[in-house]
PDB file of C-alpha atoms in Angstrom:
ATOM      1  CA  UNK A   1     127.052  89.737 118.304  1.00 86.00           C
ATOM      2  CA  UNK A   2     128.045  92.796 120.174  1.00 96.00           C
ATOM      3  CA  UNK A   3     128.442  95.704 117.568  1.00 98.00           C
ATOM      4  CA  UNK A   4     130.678  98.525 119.279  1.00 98.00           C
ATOM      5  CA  UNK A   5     132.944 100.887 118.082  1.00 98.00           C
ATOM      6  CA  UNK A   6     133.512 104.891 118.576  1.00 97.00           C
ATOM      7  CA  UNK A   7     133.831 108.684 117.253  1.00 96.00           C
ATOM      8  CA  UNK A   8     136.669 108.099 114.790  1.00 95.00           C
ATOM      9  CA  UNK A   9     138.632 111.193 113.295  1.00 90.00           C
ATOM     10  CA  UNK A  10     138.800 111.166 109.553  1.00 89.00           C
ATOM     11  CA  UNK A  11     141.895 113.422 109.474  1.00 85.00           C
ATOM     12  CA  UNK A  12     144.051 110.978 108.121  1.00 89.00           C
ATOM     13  CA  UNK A  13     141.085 109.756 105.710  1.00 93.00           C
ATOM     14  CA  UNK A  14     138.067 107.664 105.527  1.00 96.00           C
ATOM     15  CA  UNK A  15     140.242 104.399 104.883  1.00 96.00           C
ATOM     16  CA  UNK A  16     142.454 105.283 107.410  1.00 96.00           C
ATOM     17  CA  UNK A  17     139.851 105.390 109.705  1.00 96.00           C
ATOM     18  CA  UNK A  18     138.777 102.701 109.099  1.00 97.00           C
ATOM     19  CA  UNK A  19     141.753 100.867 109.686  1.00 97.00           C
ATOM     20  CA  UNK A  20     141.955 102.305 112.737  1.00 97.00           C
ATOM     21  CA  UNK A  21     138.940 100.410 113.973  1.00 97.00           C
ATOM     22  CA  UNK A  22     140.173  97.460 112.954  1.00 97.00           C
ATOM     23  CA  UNK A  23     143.393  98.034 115.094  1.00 97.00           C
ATOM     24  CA  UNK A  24     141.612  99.124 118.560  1.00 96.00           C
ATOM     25  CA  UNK A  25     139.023  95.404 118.032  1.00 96.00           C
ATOM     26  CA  UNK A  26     136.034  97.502 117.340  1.00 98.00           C
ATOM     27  CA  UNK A  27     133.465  96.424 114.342  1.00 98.00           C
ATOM     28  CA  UNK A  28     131.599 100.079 113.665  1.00 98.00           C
ATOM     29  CA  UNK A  29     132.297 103.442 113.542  1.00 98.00           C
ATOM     30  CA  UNK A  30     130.756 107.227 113.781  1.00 98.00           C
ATOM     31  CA  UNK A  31     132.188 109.920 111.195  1.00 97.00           C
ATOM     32  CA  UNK A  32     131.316 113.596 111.449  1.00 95.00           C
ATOM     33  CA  UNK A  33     129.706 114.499 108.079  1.00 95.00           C
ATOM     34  CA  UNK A  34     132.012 117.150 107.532  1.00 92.00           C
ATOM     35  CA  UNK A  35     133.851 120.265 109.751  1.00 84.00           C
ATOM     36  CA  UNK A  36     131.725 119.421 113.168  1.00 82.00           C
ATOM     37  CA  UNK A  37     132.513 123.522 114.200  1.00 80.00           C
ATOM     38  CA  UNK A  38     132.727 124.730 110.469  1.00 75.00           C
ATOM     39  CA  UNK A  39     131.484 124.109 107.352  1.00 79.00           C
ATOM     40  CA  UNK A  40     134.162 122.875 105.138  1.00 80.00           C
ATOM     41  CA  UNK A  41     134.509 118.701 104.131  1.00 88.00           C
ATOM     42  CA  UNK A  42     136.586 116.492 102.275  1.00 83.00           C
ATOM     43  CA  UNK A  43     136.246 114.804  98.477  1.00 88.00           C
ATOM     44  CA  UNK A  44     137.108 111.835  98.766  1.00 91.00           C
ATOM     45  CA  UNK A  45     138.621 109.656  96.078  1.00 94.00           C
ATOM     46  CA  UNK A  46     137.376 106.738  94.200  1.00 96.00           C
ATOM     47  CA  UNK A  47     141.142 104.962  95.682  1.00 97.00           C
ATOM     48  CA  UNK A  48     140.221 105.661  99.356  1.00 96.00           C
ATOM     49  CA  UNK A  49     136.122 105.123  98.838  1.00 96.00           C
ATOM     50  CA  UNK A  50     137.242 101.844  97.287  1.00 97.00           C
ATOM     51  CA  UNK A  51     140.022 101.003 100.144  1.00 97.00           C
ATOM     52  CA  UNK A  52     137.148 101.955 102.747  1.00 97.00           C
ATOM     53  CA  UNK A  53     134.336  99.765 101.426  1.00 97.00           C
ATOM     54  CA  UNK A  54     137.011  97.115 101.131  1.00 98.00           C
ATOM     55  CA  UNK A  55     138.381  97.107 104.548  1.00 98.00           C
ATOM     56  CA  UNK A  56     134.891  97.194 106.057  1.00 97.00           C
ATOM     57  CA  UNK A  57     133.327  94.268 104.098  1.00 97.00           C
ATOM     58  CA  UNK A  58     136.536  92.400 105.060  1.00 98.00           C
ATOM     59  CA  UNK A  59     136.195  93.150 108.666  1.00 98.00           C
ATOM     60  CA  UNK A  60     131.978  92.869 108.761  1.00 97.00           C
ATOM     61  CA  UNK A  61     131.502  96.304 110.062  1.00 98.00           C
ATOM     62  CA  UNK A  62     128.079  96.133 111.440  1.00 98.00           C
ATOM     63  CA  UNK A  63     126.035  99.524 110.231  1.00 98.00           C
ATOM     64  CA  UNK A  64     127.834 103.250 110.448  1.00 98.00           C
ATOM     65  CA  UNK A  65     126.821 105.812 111.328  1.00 98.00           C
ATOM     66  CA  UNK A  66     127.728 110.040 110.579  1.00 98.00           C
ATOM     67  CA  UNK A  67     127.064 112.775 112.624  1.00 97.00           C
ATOM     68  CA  UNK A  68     125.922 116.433 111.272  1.00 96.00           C
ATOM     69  CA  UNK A  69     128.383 119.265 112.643  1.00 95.00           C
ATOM     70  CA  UNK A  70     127.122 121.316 116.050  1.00 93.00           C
ATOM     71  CA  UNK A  71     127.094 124.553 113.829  1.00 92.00           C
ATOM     72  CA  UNK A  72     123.704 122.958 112.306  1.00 96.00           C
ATOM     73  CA  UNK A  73     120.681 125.129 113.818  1.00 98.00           C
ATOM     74  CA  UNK A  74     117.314 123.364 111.818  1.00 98.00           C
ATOM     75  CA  UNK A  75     115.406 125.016 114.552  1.00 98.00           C
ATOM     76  CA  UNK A  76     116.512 128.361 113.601  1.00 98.00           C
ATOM     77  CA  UNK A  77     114.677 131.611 112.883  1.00 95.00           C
ATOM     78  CA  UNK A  78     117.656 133.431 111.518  1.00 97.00           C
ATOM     79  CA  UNK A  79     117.696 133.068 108.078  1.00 97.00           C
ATOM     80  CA  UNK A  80     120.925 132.731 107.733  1.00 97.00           C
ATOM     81  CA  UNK A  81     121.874 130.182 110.161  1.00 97.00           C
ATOM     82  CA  UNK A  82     118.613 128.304 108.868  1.00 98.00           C
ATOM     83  CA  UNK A  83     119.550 128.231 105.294  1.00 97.00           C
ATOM     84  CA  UNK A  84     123.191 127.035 106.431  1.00 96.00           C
ATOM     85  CA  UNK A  85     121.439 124.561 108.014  1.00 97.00           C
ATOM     86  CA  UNK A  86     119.038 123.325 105.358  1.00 98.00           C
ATOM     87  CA  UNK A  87     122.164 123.250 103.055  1.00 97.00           C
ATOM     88  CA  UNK A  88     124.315 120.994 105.600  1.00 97.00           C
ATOM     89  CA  UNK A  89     121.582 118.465 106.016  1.00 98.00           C
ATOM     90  CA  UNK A  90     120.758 118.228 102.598  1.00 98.00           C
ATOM     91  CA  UNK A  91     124.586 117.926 100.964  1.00 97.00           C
ATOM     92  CA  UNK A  92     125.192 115.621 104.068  1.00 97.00           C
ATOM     93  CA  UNK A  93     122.050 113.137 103.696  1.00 98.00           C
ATOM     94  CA  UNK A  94     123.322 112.370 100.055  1.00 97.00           C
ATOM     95  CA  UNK A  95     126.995 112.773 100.599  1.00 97.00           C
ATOM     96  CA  UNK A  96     126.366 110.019 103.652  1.00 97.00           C
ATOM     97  CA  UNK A  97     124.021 108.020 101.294  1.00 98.00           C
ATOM     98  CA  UNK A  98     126.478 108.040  98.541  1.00 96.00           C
ATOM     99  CA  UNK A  99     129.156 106.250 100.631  1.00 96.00           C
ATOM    100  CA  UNK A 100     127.124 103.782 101.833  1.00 97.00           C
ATOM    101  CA  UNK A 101     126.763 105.264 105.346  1.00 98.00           C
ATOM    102  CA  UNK A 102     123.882 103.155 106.798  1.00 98.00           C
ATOM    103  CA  UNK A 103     122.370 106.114 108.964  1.00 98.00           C
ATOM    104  CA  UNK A 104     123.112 110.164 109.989  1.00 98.00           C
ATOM    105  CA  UNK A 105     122.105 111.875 113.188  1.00 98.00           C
ATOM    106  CA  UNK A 106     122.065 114.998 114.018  1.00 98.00           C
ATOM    107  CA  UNK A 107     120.939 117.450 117.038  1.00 98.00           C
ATOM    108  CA  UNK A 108     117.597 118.169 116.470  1.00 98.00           C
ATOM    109  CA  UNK A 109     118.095 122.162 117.409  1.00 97.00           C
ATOM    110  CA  UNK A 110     118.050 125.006 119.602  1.00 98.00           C
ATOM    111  CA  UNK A 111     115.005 127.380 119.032  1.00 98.00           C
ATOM    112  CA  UNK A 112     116.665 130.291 120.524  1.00 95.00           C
ATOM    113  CA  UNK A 113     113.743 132.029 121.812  1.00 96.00           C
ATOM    114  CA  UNK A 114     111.037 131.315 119.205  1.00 97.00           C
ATOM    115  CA  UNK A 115     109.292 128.764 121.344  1.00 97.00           C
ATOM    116  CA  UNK A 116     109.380 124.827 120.965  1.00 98.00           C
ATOM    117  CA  UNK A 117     106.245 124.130 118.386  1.00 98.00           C
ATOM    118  CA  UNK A 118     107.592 126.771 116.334  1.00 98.00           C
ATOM    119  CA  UNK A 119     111.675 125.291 116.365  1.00 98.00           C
ATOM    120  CA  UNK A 120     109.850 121.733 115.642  1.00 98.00           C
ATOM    121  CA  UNK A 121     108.112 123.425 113.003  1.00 98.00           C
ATOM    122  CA  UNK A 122     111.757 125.221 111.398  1.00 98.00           C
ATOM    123  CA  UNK A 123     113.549 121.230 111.712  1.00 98.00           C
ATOM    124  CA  UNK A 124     110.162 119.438 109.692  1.00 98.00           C
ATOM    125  CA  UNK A 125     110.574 122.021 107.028  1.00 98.00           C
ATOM    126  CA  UNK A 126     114.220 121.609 106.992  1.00 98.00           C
ATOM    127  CA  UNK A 127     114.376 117.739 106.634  1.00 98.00           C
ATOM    128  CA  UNK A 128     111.332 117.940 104.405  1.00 98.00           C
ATOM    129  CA  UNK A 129     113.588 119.831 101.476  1.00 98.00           C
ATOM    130  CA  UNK A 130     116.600 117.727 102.306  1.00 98.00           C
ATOM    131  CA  UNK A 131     114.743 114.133 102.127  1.00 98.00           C
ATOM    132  CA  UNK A 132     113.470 112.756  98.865  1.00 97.00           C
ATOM    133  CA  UNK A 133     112.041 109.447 100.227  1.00 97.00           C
ATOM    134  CA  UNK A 134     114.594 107.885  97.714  1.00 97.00           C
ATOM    135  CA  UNK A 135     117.499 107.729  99.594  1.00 97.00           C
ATOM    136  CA  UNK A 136     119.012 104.336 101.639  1.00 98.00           C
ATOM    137  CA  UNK A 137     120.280 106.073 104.424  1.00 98.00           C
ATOM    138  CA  UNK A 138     118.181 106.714 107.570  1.00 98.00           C
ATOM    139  CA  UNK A 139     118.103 110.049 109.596  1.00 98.00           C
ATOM    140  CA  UNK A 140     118.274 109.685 112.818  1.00 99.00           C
ATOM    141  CA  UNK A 141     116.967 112.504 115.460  1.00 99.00           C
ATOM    142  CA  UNK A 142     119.120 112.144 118.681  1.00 98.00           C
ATOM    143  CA  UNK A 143     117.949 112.306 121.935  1.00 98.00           C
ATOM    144  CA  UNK A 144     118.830 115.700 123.628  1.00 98.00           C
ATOM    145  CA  UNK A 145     119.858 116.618 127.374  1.00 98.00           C
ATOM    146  CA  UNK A 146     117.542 120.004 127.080  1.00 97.00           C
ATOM    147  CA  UNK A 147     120.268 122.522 127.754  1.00 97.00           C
ATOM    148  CA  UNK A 148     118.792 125.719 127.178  1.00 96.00           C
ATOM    149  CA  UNK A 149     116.770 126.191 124.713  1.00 97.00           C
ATOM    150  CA  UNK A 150     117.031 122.459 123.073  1.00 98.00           C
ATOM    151  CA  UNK A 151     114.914 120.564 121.355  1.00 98.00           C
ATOM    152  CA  UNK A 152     114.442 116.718 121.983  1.00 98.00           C
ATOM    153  CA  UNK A 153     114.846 116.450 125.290  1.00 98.00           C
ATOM    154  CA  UNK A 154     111.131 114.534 125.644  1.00 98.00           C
ATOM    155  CA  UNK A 155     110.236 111.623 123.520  1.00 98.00           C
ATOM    156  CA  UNK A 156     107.040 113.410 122.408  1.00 98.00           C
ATOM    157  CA  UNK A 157     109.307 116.463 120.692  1.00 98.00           C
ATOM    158  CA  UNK A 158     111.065 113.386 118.682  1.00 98.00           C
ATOM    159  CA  UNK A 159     107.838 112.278 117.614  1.00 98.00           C
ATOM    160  CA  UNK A 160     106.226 115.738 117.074  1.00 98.00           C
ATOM    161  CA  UNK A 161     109.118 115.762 114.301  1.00 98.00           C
ATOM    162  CA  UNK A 162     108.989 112.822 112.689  1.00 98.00           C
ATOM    163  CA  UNK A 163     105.074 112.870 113.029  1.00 98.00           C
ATOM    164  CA  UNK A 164     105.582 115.887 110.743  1.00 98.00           C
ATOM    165  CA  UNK A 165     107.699 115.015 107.835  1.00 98.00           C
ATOM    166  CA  UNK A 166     106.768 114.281 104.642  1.00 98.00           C
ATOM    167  CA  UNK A 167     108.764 110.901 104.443  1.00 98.00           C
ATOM    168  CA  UNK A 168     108.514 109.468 108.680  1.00 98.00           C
ATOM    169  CA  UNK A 169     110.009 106.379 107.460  1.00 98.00           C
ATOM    170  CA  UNK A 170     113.270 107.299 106.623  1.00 98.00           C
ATOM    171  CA  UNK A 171     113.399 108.809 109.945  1.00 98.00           C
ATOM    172  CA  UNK A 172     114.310 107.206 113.185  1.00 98.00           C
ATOM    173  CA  UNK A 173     115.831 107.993 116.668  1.00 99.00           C
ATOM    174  CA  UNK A 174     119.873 107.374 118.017  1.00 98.00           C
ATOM    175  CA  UNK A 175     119.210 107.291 121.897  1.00 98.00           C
ATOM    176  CA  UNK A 176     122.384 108.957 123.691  1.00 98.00           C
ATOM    177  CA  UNK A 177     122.676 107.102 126.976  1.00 98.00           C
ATOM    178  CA  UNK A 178     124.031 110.582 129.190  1.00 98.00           C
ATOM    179  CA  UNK A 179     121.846 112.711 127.323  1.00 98.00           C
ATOM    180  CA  UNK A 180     118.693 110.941 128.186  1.00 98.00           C
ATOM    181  CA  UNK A 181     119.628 110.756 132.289  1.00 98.00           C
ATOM    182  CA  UNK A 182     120.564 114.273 131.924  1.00 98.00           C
ATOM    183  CA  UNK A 183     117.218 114.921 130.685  1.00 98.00           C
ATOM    184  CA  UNK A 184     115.718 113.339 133.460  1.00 98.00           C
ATOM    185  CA  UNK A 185     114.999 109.782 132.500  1.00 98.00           C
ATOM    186  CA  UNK A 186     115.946 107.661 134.673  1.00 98.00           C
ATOM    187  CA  UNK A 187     117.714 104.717 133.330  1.00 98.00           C
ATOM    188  CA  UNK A 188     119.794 103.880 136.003  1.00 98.00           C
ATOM    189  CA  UNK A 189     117.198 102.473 138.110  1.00 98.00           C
ATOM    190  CA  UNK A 190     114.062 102.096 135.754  1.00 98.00           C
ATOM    191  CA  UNK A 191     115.217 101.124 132.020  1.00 98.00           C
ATOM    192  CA  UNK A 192     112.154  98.922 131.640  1.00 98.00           C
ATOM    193  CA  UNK A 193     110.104 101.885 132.371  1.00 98.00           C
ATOM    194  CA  UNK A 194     112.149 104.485 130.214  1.00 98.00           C
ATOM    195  CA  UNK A 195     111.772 102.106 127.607  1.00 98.00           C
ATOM    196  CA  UNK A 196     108.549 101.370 127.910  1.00 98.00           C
ATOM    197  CA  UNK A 197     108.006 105.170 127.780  1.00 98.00           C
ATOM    198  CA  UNK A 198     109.734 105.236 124.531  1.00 98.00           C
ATOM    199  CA  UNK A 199     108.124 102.409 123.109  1.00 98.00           C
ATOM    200  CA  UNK A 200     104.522 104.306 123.881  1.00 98.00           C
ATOM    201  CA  UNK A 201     105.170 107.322 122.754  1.00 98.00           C
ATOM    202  CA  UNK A 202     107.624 106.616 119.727  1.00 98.00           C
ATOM    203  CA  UNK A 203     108.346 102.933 119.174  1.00 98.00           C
ATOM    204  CA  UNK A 204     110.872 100.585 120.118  1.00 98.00           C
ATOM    205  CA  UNK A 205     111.497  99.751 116.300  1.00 98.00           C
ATOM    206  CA  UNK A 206     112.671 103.332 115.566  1.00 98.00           C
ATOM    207  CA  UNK A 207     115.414 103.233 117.587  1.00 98.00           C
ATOM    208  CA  UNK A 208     118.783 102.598 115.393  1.00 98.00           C
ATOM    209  CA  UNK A 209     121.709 103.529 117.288  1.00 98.00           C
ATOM    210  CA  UNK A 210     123.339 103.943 120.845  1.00 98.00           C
ATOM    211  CA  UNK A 211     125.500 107.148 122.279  1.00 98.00           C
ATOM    212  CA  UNK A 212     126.788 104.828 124.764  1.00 98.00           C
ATOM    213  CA  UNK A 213     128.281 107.183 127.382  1.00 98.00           C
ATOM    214  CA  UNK A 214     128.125 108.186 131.044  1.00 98.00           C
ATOM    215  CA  UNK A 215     127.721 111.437 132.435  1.00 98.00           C
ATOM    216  CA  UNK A 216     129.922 113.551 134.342  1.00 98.00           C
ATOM    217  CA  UNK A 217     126.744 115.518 135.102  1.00 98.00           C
ATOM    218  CA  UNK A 218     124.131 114.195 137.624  1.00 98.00           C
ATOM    219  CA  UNK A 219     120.798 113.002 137.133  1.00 98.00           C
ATOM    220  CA  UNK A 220     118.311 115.601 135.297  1.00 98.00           C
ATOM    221  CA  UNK A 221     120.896 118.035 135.121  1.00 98.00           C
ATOM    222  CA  UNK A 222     120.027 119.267 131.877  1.00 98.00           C
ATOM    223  CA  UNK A 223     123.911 119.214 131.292  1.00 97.00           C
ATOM    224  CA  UNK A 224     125.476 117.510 128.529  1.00 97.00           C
ATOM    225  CA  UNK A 225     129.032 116.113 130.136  1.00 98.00           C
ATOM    226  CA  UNK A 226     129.811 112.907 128.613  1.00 98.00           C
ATOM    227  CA  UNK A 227     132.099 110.778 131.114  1.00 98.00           C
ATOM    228  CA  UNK A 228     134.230 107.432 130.186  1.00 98.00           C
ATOM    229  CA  UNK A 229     132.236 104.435 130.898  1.00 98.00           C
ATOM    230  CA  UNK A 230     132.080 103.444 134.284  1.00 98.00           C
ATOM    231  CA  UNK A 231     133.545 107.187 135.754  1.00 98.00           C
ATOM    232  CA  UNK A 232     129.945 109.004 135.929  1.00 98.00           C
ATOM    233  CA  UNK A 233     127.163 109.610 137.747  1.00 98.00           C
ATOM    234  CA  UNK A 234     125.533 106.425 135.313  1.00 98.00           C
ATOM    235  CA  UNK A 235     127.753 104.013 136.357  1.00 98.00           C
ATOM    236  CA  UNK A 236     129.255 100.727 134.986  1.00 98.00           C
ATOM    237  CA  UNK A 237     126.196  98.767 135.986  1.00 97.00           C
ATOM    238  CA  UNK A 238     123.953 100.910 134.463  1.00 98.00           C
ATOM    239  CA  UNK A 239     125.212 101.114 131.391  1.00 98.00           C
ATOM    240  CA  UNK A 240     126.092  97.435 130.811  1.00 98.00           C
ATOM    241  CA  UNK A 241     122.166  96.459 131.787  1.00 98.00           C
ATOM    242  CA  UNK A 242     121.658  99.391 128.530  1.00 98.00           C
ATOM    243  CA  UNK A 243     123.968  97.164 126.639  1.00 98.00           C
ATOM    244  CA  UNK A 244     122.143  93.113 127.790  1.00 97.00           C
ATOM    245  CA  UNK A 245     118.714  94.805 127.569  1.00 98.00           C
ATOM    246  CA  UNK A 246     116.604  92.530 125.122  1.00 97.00           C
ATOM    247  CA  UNK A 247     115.265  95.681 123.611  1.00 97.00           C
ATOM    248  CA  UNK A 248     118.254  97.453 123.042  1.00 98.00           C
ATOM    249  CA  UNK A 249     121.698  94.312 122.824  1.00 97.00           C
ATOM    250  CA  UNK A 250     121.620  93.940 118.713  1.00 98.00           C
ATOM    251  CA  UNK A 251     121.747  97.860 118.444  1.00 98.00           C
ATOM    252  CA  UNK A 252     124.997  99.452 117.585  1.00 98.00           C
ATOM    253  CA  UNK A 253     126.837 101.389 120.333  1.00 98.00           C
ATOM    254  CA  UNK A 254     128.741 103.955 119.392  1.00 98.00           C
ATOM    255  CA  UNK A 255     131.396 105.286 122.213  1.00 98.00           C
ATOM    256  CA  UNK A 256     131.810 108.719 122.375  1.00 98.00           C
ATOM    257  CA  UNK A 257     133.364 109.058 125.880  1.00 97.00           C
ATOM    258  CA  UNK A 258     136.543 111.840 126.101  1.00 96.00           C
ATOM    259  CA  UNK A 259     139.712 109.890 125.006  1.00 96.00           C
ATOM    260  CA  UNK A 260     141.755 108.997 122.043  1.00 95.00           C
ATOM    261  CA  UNK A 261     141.990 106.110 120.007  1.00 94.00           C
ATOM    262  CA  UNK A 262     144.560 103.547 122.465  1.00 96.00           C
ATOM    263  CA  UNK A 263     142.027 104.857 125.490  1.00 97.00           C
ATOM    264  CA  UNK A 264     139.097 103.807 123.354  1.00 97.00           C
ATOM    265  CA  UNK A 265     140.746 100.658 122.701  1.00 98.00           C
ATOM    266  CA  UNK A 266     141.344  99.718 125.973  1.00 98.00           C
ATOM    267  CA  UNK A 267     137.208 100.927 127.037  1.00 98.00           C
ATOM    268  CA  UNK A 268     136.350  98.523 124.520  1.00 98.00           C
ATOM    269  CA  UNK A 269     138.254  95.113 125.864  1.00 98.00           C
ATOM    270  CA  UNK A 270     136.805  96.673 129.360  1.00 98.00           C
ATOM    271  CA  UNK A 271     133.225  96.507 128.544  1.00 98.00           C
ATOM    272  CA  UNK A 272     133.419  93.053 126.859  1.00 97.00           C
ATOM    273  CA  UNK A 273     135.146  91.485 129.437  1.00 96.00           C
ATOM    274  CA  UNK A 274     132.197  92.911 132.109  1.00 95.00           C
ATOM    275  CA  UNK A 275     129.789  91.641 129.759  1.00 95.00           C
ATOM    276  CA  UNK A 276     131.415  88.030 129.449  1.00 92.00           C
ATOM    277  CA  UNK A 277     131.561  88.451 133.446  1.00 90.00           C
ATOM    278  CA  UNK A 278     127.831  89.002 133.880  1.00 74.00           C
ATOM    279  CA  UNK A 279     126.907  86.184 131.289  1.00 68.00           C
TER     280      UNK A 279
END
């Protein structure tokens, strides 16, 4: 079974949000953690956790996922920014874990000048005080479009991470469809060989979730543009051979393509209709 849904705002509440994927025929969702451009998140109470948990067992959400706010810098050699961002992923992990969230990614980092081994070096520490080993949910490192000074732009960075935690298996990877052509793999007209690249150098097993969106940006860019499916350089085709790949079909895809809710709706019906079409 197809398991799609998108970015949801939780301004009107977790439950609400919920509902709200119910509404536009979706069956997952992605959260931000807290403030994506600030620092600042909401208590939720035991009513709305219980009207949440409730409307998703109902509706057999497949797994969720949260995302870590951009003003998280694990990479960091400022102090201050790093110990922000130590803080964030380690209230956020158990937070997530708490509600039941099945997995958290976040952007792996910008080192800002230090060099990459050394940024690599900042996130290990950085996940290694946040992650007990104890926990349900699973971090996920995203894949990165390697603007500027980025980190996870190559499959071998991912793994130079998660090669150097102190708990690897509660790590795994959320591959973001424009990020990865942006980076310069090409999966418009090689996804075998991207993911056989993948598989090599990290594993096909790690991967847990899908940023399914185009790009607005063209191919290895190094721009991070996301575009509404079907309205990028990626193209319809493209992405909907990401979505029947054997390798990749039971994953959950996660929209997070520039419109609101109704628009989102409306990409949704789109891209199961093509897929009944190419059946």
């Amino acid at each position: 079974m197809l398991t799609i849904g998108t970015h949801m705002s939780i301004a009107g509440g977790i439950a609400q949000s919920a509902k709200n994927v119910v509404l536009m025929e979706a069956n997952t969702m992605q959260i931000f953690s807290r403030n994506p451009r600030g620092s600042g998140y909401k208590t939720y109470s035991q009513q709305e956790i219980e009207a949440f948990q409730k409307i998703r067992t109902e509706n057999q959400f497949g797994p969720l996922l949260a995302h870590a706010p951009y003003t998280m810098n694990l990479a960091s050699a400022k102090p201050e920014v790093y110990e922000f961002a130590c803080m964030v992923i380690r209230e956020d992990i158990a937070r997530m874990d708490a509600l039941g969230i099945e997995t958290i990614v976040f952007h792996p980092g910008n080192h800002t000048g230090i060099g990459t081994e050394e940024g690599i070096r900042n996130i290990i520490a950085g996940l290694d005080q946040a992650i007990s080993g104890e926990e349900s949910i699973m971090v996920l490192l995203e894949t990165m479009s390697g603007k500027g000074t980025e980190i996870g732009a190559r499959f071998e960075e991912l793994k130079a991470i998660r090669d150097g935690v102190k708990h690897p298996e509660r790590i795994g990877i959320c591959l973001d469809t424009c990020h990865i052509f942006a980076a310069g793999y090409d999966i418009v007209h090689d996804l075998d060989g991207v993911l056989s690249e993948f598989d090599r150098i990290l594993g096909l097993e790690l991967l847990r979730a899908i940023h399914f969106n185009d790009s607005m940006m063209p191919f290895a860019s190094r721009k991070d543009r996301h575009a509404t499916i079907g309205d990028g350089e990626i193209g319809l085709e493209a992405l909907l051979r990401v979505m029947r790949h054997p390798a990749l079909k039971d994953l959950p895809f996660y929209l997070e393509t520039p419109l609101e809710d109704a628009g989102h709706k409306q990409e949704i019906q789109m891209i199961k209709e093509k897929l009944k079409e190419s059946r």
